[in-house]
Coordinates of N, CA, C and O in Angstrom, one line a residue:
X1 N 14.5 118.4 63.4 CA 14.7 119.7 62.9 C 13.3 120.3 62.8 O 12.3 119.5 62.5
X2 N 13.0 121.4 63.5 CA 11.9 122.2 63.3 C 11.6 122.7 62.1 O 12.1 123.6 61.4
X3 N 10.3 122.5 61.3 CA 10.0 122.5 60.1 C 8.9 123.6 60.0 O 8.2 123.9 59.2
X4 N 8.8 124.3 61.4 CA 8.0 125.5 61.3 C 8.7 127.0 61.3 O 8.0 128.1 61.3
X5 N 10.2 126.9 61.8 CA 10.8 128.0 61.6 C 11.7 128.4 60.2 O 12.2 127.2 59.6
X6 N 11.2 129.3 59.7 CA 11.8 129.5 58.2 C 13.1 130.6 58.3 O 12.7 131.6 59.1
X7 N 14.3 130.6 57.3 CA 15.0 131.4 57.3 C 14.7 132.2 56.0 O 14.2 131.7 55.2
X8 N 14.7 133.7 56.1 CA 14.2 134.5 54.8 C 15.6 135.4 54.6 O 15.9 136.1 55.6
X9 N 16.3 134.9 53.7 CA 17.5 136.0 53.4 C 17.2 136.7 52.1 O 16.0 136.7 51.5
X10 N 18.1 137.9 51.9 CA 17.9 139.0 50.9 C 17.1 140.0 51.4 O 16.5 140.6 50.6
X11 N 16.9 140.2 52.6 CA 15.9 141.3 53.3 C 16.8 142.5 52.8 O 18.3 143.1 53.0
X12 N 15.9 143.6 52.4 CA 16.3 144.9 51.9 C 16.5 145.7 53.5 O 16.0 145.4 54.3
X13 N 17.5 146.7 53.2 CA 17.9 147.1 54.8 C 16.6 148.0 55.3 O 16.6 148.2 56.5
X14 N 15.5 148.3 54.7 CA 14.6 148.9 54.9 C 13.2 148.0 55.8 O 12.5 148.5 56.3
X15 N 13.5 146.8 55.4 CA 12.9 145.8 56.2 C 12.9 145.8 57.4 O 13.8 145.6 58.1
X16 N 11.8 145.9 58.1 CA 11.7 145.6 59.7 C 10.9 144.4 60.1 O 10.3 143.8 59.3
X17 N 10.8 144.3 61.4 CA 9.9 143.1 62.0 C 8.3 143.4 61.4 O 7.9 142.3 60.9
X18 N 7.9 144.3 61.4 CA 6.5 144.4 60.9 C 6.5 144.3 59.8 O 5.4 143.9 59.3
X19 N 7.2 144.9 58.7 CA 7.3 144.5 57.4 C 7.4 142.9 56.9 O 6.4 142.5 56.1
X20 N 8.3 142.4 57.7 CA 8.3 141.0 57.3 C 7.3 140.4 57.9 O 6.9 139.2 57.2
X21 N 6.7 140.4 59.1 CA 5.5 139.8 59.7 C 4.2 140.0 58.5 O 3.4 139.1 58.3
X22 N 4.2 141.3 58.1 CA 2.9 141.3 57.0 C 3.2 140.7 56.0 O 2.1 140.2 55.4
X23 N 4.3 140.3 55.6 CA 4.7 139.9 54.6 C 4.1 138.1 54.3 O 3.8 137.5 53.6
X24 N 4.5 137.8 55.8 CA 4.2 136.1 55.8 C 3.0 135.7 56.7 O 2.6 134.4 56.5
X25 N 2.3 136.8 57.4 CA 1.1 136.3 58.1 C 0.0 135.7 57.0 O -0.8 135.1 57.5
X26 N 0.0 136.2 55.8 CA -1.1 135.6 55.1 C -1.3 134.0 54.9 O -2.2 133.2 54.6
X27 N 0.0 133.3 55.0 CA 0.0 131.9 55.0 C -0.1 131.3 56.4 O -0.3 130.0 56.3
X28 N -0.4 131.9 57.6 CA -0.6 131.2 58.8 C -0.4 132.0 60.1 O 0.2 133.0 59.8
X29 N -0.7 131.2 61.1 CA -0.4 131.9 62.5 C 1.1 131.8 62.7 O 1.5 131.1 62.7
X30 N 1.5 133.0 63.0 CA 2.7 133.5 63.2 C 3.1 133.3 64.8 O 2.4 133.9 65.7
X31 N 3.9 132.6 65.2 CA 4.6 132.8 66.7 C 5.6 133.5 67.0 O 5.9 134.2 68.0
X32 N 6.8 134.0 65.8 CA 7.7 134.6 66.1 C 8.3 135.3 64.8 O 8.3 134.5 64.0
X33 N 8.4 136.5 64.9 CA 9.3 137.1 63.7 C 10.8 137.7 64.2 O 10.5 138.4 65.3
X34 N 11.7 137.4 63.5 CA 13.0 137.9 64.2 C 13.9 138.6 63.2 O 14.1 137.6 62.4
X35 N 14.7 139.5 63.4 CA 15.5 139.9 62.3 C 17.0 140.3 63.3 O 17.0 141.3 63.9
X36 N 18.0 139.3 63.2 CA 19.1 139.6 64.3 C 19.8 140.8 63.5 O 20.1 141.3 62.6
X37 N 20.4 141.7 64.7 CA 21.0 142.9 64.3 C 22.5 142.6 64.6 O 22.8 142.0 65.3
X38 N 23.2 143.4 63.5 CA 24.8 143.5 63.7 C 25.2 144.3 65.0 O 24.5 145.3 65.2
X39 N 25.7 143.9 65.9 CA 26.1 144.4 67.2 C 27.0 145.6 66.9 O 26.8 146.6 67.7
X40 N 27.7 145.9 66.0 CA 28.5 146.9 65.9 C 28.0 148.1 65.2 O 27.9 149.3 65.4
X41 N 27.0 147.7 64.2 CA 26.4 148.7 63.4 C 24.9 148.8 63.9 O 24.3 150.2 63.6
X42 N 24.2 148.3 64.2 CA 22.7 148.5 64.8 C 21.9 148.0 63.8 O 20.7 148.1 64.1
X43 N 22.2 147.7 62.8 CA 21.5 147.5 61.5 C 21.3 145.6 61.4 O 22.4 145.1 61.7
X44 N 20.3 145.1 60.6 CA 20.2 144.2 60.6 C 21.2 143.6 59.3 O 21.8 144.4 58.4
X45 N 21.3 142.2 59.2 CA 22.4 141.9 58.2 C 21.7 141.2 56.9 O 22.4 140.4 56.2
X46 N 20.5 141.6 56.6 CA 20.1 140.9 55.4 C 19.3 139.7 55.6 O 18.9 138.9 54.7
X47 N 18.8 139.3 56.7 CA 18.5 137.9 56.9 C 17.5 138.0 58.1 O 17.7 138.9 59.1
X48 N 16.4 137.2 58.3 CA 15.4 137.1 59.5 C 15.0 135.7 59.8 O 15.2 134.8 58.7
X49 N 14.0 135.6 60.4 CA 13.5 134.4 60.7 C 12.2 134.5 61.2 O 11.5 135.5 62.0
X50 N 11.2 133.6 60.6 CA 9.7 133.6 61.0 C 9.4 132.1 61.4 O 9.7 131.4 60.7
X51 N 8.6 132.0 62.3 CA 8.0 130.7 63.1 C 6.6 130.8 62.9 O 6.0 131.5 63.3
X52 N 6.1 129.7 62.3 CA 4.9 129.6 62.2 C 4.1 128.7 63.4 O 5.0 128.0 64.1
X53 N 2.9 128.7 63.7 CA 2.2 127.6 64.4 C 2.5 126.2 64.2 O 2.4 125.3 64.9
X54 N 2.2 126.2 62.8 CA 2.3 124.7 62.2 C 3.2 124.4 60.8 O 3.3 125.5 60.3
X55 N 3.7 123.3 60.9 CA 4.5 123.2 59.6 C 4.1 123.2 58.1 O 4.4 123.5 57.3
X56 N 2.4 123.1 58.1 CA 1.9 123.2 56.8 C 2.0 124.4 56.5 O 2.2 124.9 55.4
X57 N 1.6 125.6 57.4 CA 1.9 126.9 57.0 C 3.1 127.5 56.7 O 3.3 128.1 55.6
X58 N 4.2 126.9 57.3 CA 5.4 127.1 57.2 C 5.9 126.8 55.6 O 6.5 127.6 54.7
X59 N 5.3 125.5 55.2 CA 5.6 125.1 53.8 C 5.0 125.8 52.5 O 5.3 126.0 51.6
X60 N 3.5 126.1 53.0 CA 3.0 127.2 52.2 C 3.6 128.4 51.7 O 3.8 129.1 50.9
X61 N 4.3 129.1 52.9 CA 5.0 130.1 53.0 C 6.2 130.1 52.0 O 6.5 130.8 51.4
X62 N 6.8 129.0 52.3 CA 8.3 128.5 51.3 C 7.7 128.3 49.9 O 8.5 129.0 49.0
X63 N 6.6 127.9 49.7 CA 6.3 127.6 48.3 C 5.8 129.0 47.8 O 6.1 129.3 46.2
X64 N 5.2 129.8 48.2 CA 4.9 131.1 47.9 C 6.0 132.4 48.1 O 5.9 133.3 46.9
X65 N 6.7 132.3 48.8 CA 7.4 133.5 49.1 C 9.3 133.1 48.6 O 9.7 134.1 48.3
X66 N 9.6 131.8 48.4 CA 10.8 131.5 48.1 C 11.2 132.2 46.6 O 10.3 131.8 45.7
X67 N 12.1 132.9 46.4 CA 12.3 133.6 45.1 C 11.2 134.5 44.8 O 11.2 135.2 43.6
X68 N 10.5 134.9 45.7 CA 9.5 136.2 45.5 C 10.2 137.4 45.8 O 11.5 137.4 46.0
X69 N 9.6 138.4 45.7 CA 10.2 139.7 45.9 C 9.6 140.6 47.1 O 8.4 140.6 47.3
X70 N 10.3 141.3 48.0 CA 9.8 142.1 49.1 C 10.8 143.5 49.1 O 12.0 143.2 49.1
X71 N 10.1 144.6 48.8 CA 11.1 145.9 48.7 C 12.0 145.8 47.7 O 13.1 146.5 47.8
X72 N 11.6 145.1 46.4 CA 12.4 145.1 45.4 C 13.6 144.1 45.3 O 14.5 144.1 44.4
X73 N 13.5 143.3 46.5 CA 14.8 142.4 46.5 C 14.2 140.8 46.4 O 13.4 140.5 47.0
X74 N 14.9 140.0 45.8 CA 14.4 138.5 45.7 C 14.7 138.2 46.9 O 16.1 137.9 47.6
X75 N 13.9 137.2 47.6 CA 13.7 136.4 48.7 C 14.4 135.2 48.6 O 14.0 134.6 47.8
X76 N 15.3 134.5 49.7 CA 15.5 133.1 50.0 C 14.6 132.8 50.9 O 15.2 133.2 52.1
X77 N 14.0 131.8 50.9 CA 13.1 131.3 52.0 C 13.2 129.9 52.1 O 12.8 129.1 51.2
X78 N 13.6 129.3 53.2 CA 13.6 127.8 53.3 C 13.7 127.4 55.0 O 13.6 128.5 55.6
X79 N 13.7 126.4 55.3 CA 13.7 125.7 56.7 C 15.0 126.3 57.3 O 15.9 126.3 56.8
X80 N 14.7 126.9 58.4 CA 16.0 127.4 59.1 C 16.7 126.4 59.8 O 16.1 125.2 60.3
X81 N 18.1 126.2 59.9 CA 18.8 125.2 60.0 C 19.5 125.6 61.3 O 20.0 126.8 61.7
X82 N 19.8 124.8 62.5 CA 20.2 125.2 63.7 C 21.7 125.7 63.4 O 22.5 125.2 62.6
X83 N 22.2 126.5 64.0 CA 23.7 127.3 64.2 C 24.6 126.1 64.5 O 24.5 125.4 65.4
X84 N 25.6 125.9 63.7 CA 26.7 125.1 64.0 C 27.8 125.8 64.7 O 27.8 127.2 64.5
X85 N 28.5 125.1 65.4 CA 29.8 125.8 66.1 C 30.7 126.5 65.1 O 31.2 127.6 65.1
X86 N 30.9 125.9 64.0 CA 31.7 126.5 63.0 C 31.0 127.9 62.3 O 31.9 128.9 62.0
X87 N 29.7 127.9 62.3 CA 29.2 129.2 61.9 C 29.2 130.1 63.2 O 29.1 131.4 62.7
X88 N 29.6 129.9 64.2 CA 29.6 131.1 65.3 C 31.0 131.6 65.3 O 31.8 131.2 64.7
X89 N 31.0 132.9 66.0 CA 32.3 133.5 65.7 C 33.4 133.1 66.8 O 33.0 132.3 67.8
X90 N 34.4 132.8 66.3 CA 35.5 132.4 67.2 C 35.9 133.5 68.3 O 36.9 132.7 69.2
X91 N 35.5 134.6 68.2 CA 36.0 135.7 69.3 C 34.8 135.5 70.4 O 33.9 134.8 70.4
X92 N 35.4 135.5 71.7 CA 34.7 135.6 72.9 C 33.9 136.7 72.7 O 33.7 137.6 72.1
X93 N 32.6 136.4 73.7 CA 31.6 137.4 73.6 C 32.1 138.9 74.0 O 31.8 139.8 73.5
X94 N 33.0 138.9 75.1 CA 33.7 140.2 75.6 C 34.5 140.7 74.6 O 34.9 142.0 74.8
X95 N 34.9 140.0 73.7 CA 36.0 140.5 72.9 C 35.7 141.8 72.2 O 36.6 142.8 72.0
X96 N 34.6 142.0 71.6 CA 34.3 143.1 71.0 C 34.1 144.4 71.8 O 34.6 145.5 71.4
X97 N 33.8 144.3 73.0 CA 33.6 145.0 74.1 C 34.9 145.5 74.5 O 35.0 147.0 74.9
X98 N 35.9 144.7 74.7 CA 37.4 144.9 74.8 C 38.1 145.6 73.9 O 38.5 146.8 74.3
X99 N 37.8 145.5 72.7 CA 38.4 146.2 71.6 C 37.8 147.5 71.9 O 38.9 148.6 71.7
X100 N 36.7 148.0 71.7 CA 36.2 149.2 71.9 C 36.8 150.0 73.1 O 37.1 151.1 73.2
X101 N 36.7 149.5 74.3 CA 37.2 149.6 75.4 C 38.8 150.3 75.3 O 39.2 151.4 75.5
X102 N 39.6 149.3 74.6 CA 41.1 149.5 74.7 C 41.2 150.8 73.5 O 42.1 151.5 74.0
X103 N 40.3 150.9 72.5 CA 40.5 151.9 71.7 C 40.3 153.4 72.3 O 40.8 154.1 72.1
X104 N 38.8 153.3 73.0 CA 38.7 154.4 73.4 C 39.8 154.9 74.8 O 40.0 156.3 74.8
X105 N 40.5 154.1 75.2 CA 41.6 154.4 76.1 C 42.9 154.7 75.5 O 44.0 155.0 76.2
X106 N 42.8 154.4 74.2 CA 44.0 154.9 73.4 C 45.1 153.7 73.5 O 46.2 154.1 73.0
X107 N 44.7 152.7 73.9 CA 45.7 151.5 73.9 C 45.8 150.8 72.5 O 44.6 150.5 71.9
X108 N 46.7 150.6 71.9 CA 46.7 149.6 70.5 C 48.0 148.8 70.7 O 48.9 149.0 71.8
X109 N 48.3 147.7 69.8 CA 49.3 147.0 69.8 C 50.7 148.0 70.2 O 51.5 147.1 70.5
X110 N 50.5 148.9 69.4 CA 52.0 149.6 69.3 C 52.3 150.5 70.6 O 53.4 150.6 70.7
X111 N 51.1 150.7 71.4 CA 51.2 151.7 72.6 C 51.7 150.7 73.7 O 52.1 151.1 74.8
X112 N 51.2 149.4 73.5 CA 51.7 148.5 74.7 C 53.0 147.6 74.3 O 52.7 146.7 73.6
X113 N 53.9 147.7 75.2 CA 55.0 147.0 75.1 C 54.6 145.5 76.0 O 54.7 145.7 76.9
X114 N 54.9 144.4 75.3 CA 54.9 143.1 75.8 C 56.5 142.5 76.0 O 57.2 142.5 75.3
X115 N 56.8 142.4 77.6 CA 57.8 142.2 77.9 C 58.1 140.4 77.4 O 57.0 139.9 77.1
X116 N 59.5 140.0 77.7 CA 59.7 138.6 77.3 C 58.9 137.7 78.0 O 58.7 136.4 77.8
X117 N 58.4 137.9 79.4 CA 57.5 137.1 80.0 C 56.2 137.2 79.8 O 55.5 136.5 80.5
X118 N 55.8 138.0 78.7 CA 54.4 137.8 78.0 C 53.6 138.8 78.9 O 52.2 139.2 78.8
X119 N 54.1 139.7 80.0 CA 53.0 140.6 80.8 C 53.5 142.2 80.1 O 54.5 142.4 80.0
X120 N 52.3 142.6 80.0 CA 52.4 144.0 79.6 C 53.1 144.8 80.5 O 53.1 144.8 81.9
X121 N 54.2 145.9 80.0 CA 55.0 146.5 81.0 C 54.0 147.8 81.6 O 53.3 148.4 80.8
X122 N 54.2 147.7 82.8 CA 53.3 148.9 83.8 C 53.5 150.2 83.2 O 52.5 151.2 83.3
X123 N 54.6 150.6 82.9 CA 54.8 151.7 82.6 C 54.0 152.2 81.2 O 53.9 153.6 81.2
X124 N 53.6 151.4 80.5 CA 52.7 151.8 79.4 C 51.2 151.5 79.5 O 50.5 152.1 78.8
X125 N 50.9 151.1 81.0 CA 49.3 151.1 81.2 C 49.1 152.8 81.7 O 49.7 153.3 82.1
X126 N 47.8 152.9 81.6 CA 47.2 154.2 81.9 C 47.3 154.3 83.6 O 47.2 153.1 84.2
X127 N 47.4 155.4 83.9 CA 47.4 155.6 85.5 C 46.1 155.2 86.2 O 45.0 155.3 85.8
X128 N 46.4 154.3 87.3 CA 45.2 153.9 88.3 C 45.3 154.5 89.5 O 46.8 154.8 90.1
X129 N 44.2 154.7 90.1 CA 44.4 155.3 91.6 C 45.0 154.3 92.5 O 44.6 152.9 92.3
X130 N 45.8 154.3 93.2 CA 46.5 153.5 94.3 C 46.2 153.6 95.6 O 45.8 154.8 95.9

C-alpha cells in the first residue's frame, strides 16, 4: 500500500484543486492533487486525493489535517486505499451514455415492446435510412 497518497474527505463544493493544493503543500512536496468529478453533474463528490513525494510528508499532513477545517468543513484525511471491485459501479462504462441516448431519442421501457423471443419489435424503433 502506497503511504504517500492521501484520501481527503469532507470537501466543501467550493473547494477546487488549487485550494486543496494550497492547504496541503505546507507539509511537503506534492506529486499530484486530484478531485474526481461526478460524470452526470460535473461537480466533485466531496473528496479528493493528494499524493506526496515521500511518506513522511504524507504522515505529517494526516497528523495536521485530519479533523481539521477547510472552507468551514471538517476534513477526514487518511492513507488512500485502492478501490476494490465491490466499490466500483456495477454498470458498464457505456451504460450511462446509452441511457442518455435512449432518453434523447424518446425511448423508454414503456415505448419499446419486447417480443417473446427477447427482441425489440422493429415497429417501435425510430426510422432508419435503408
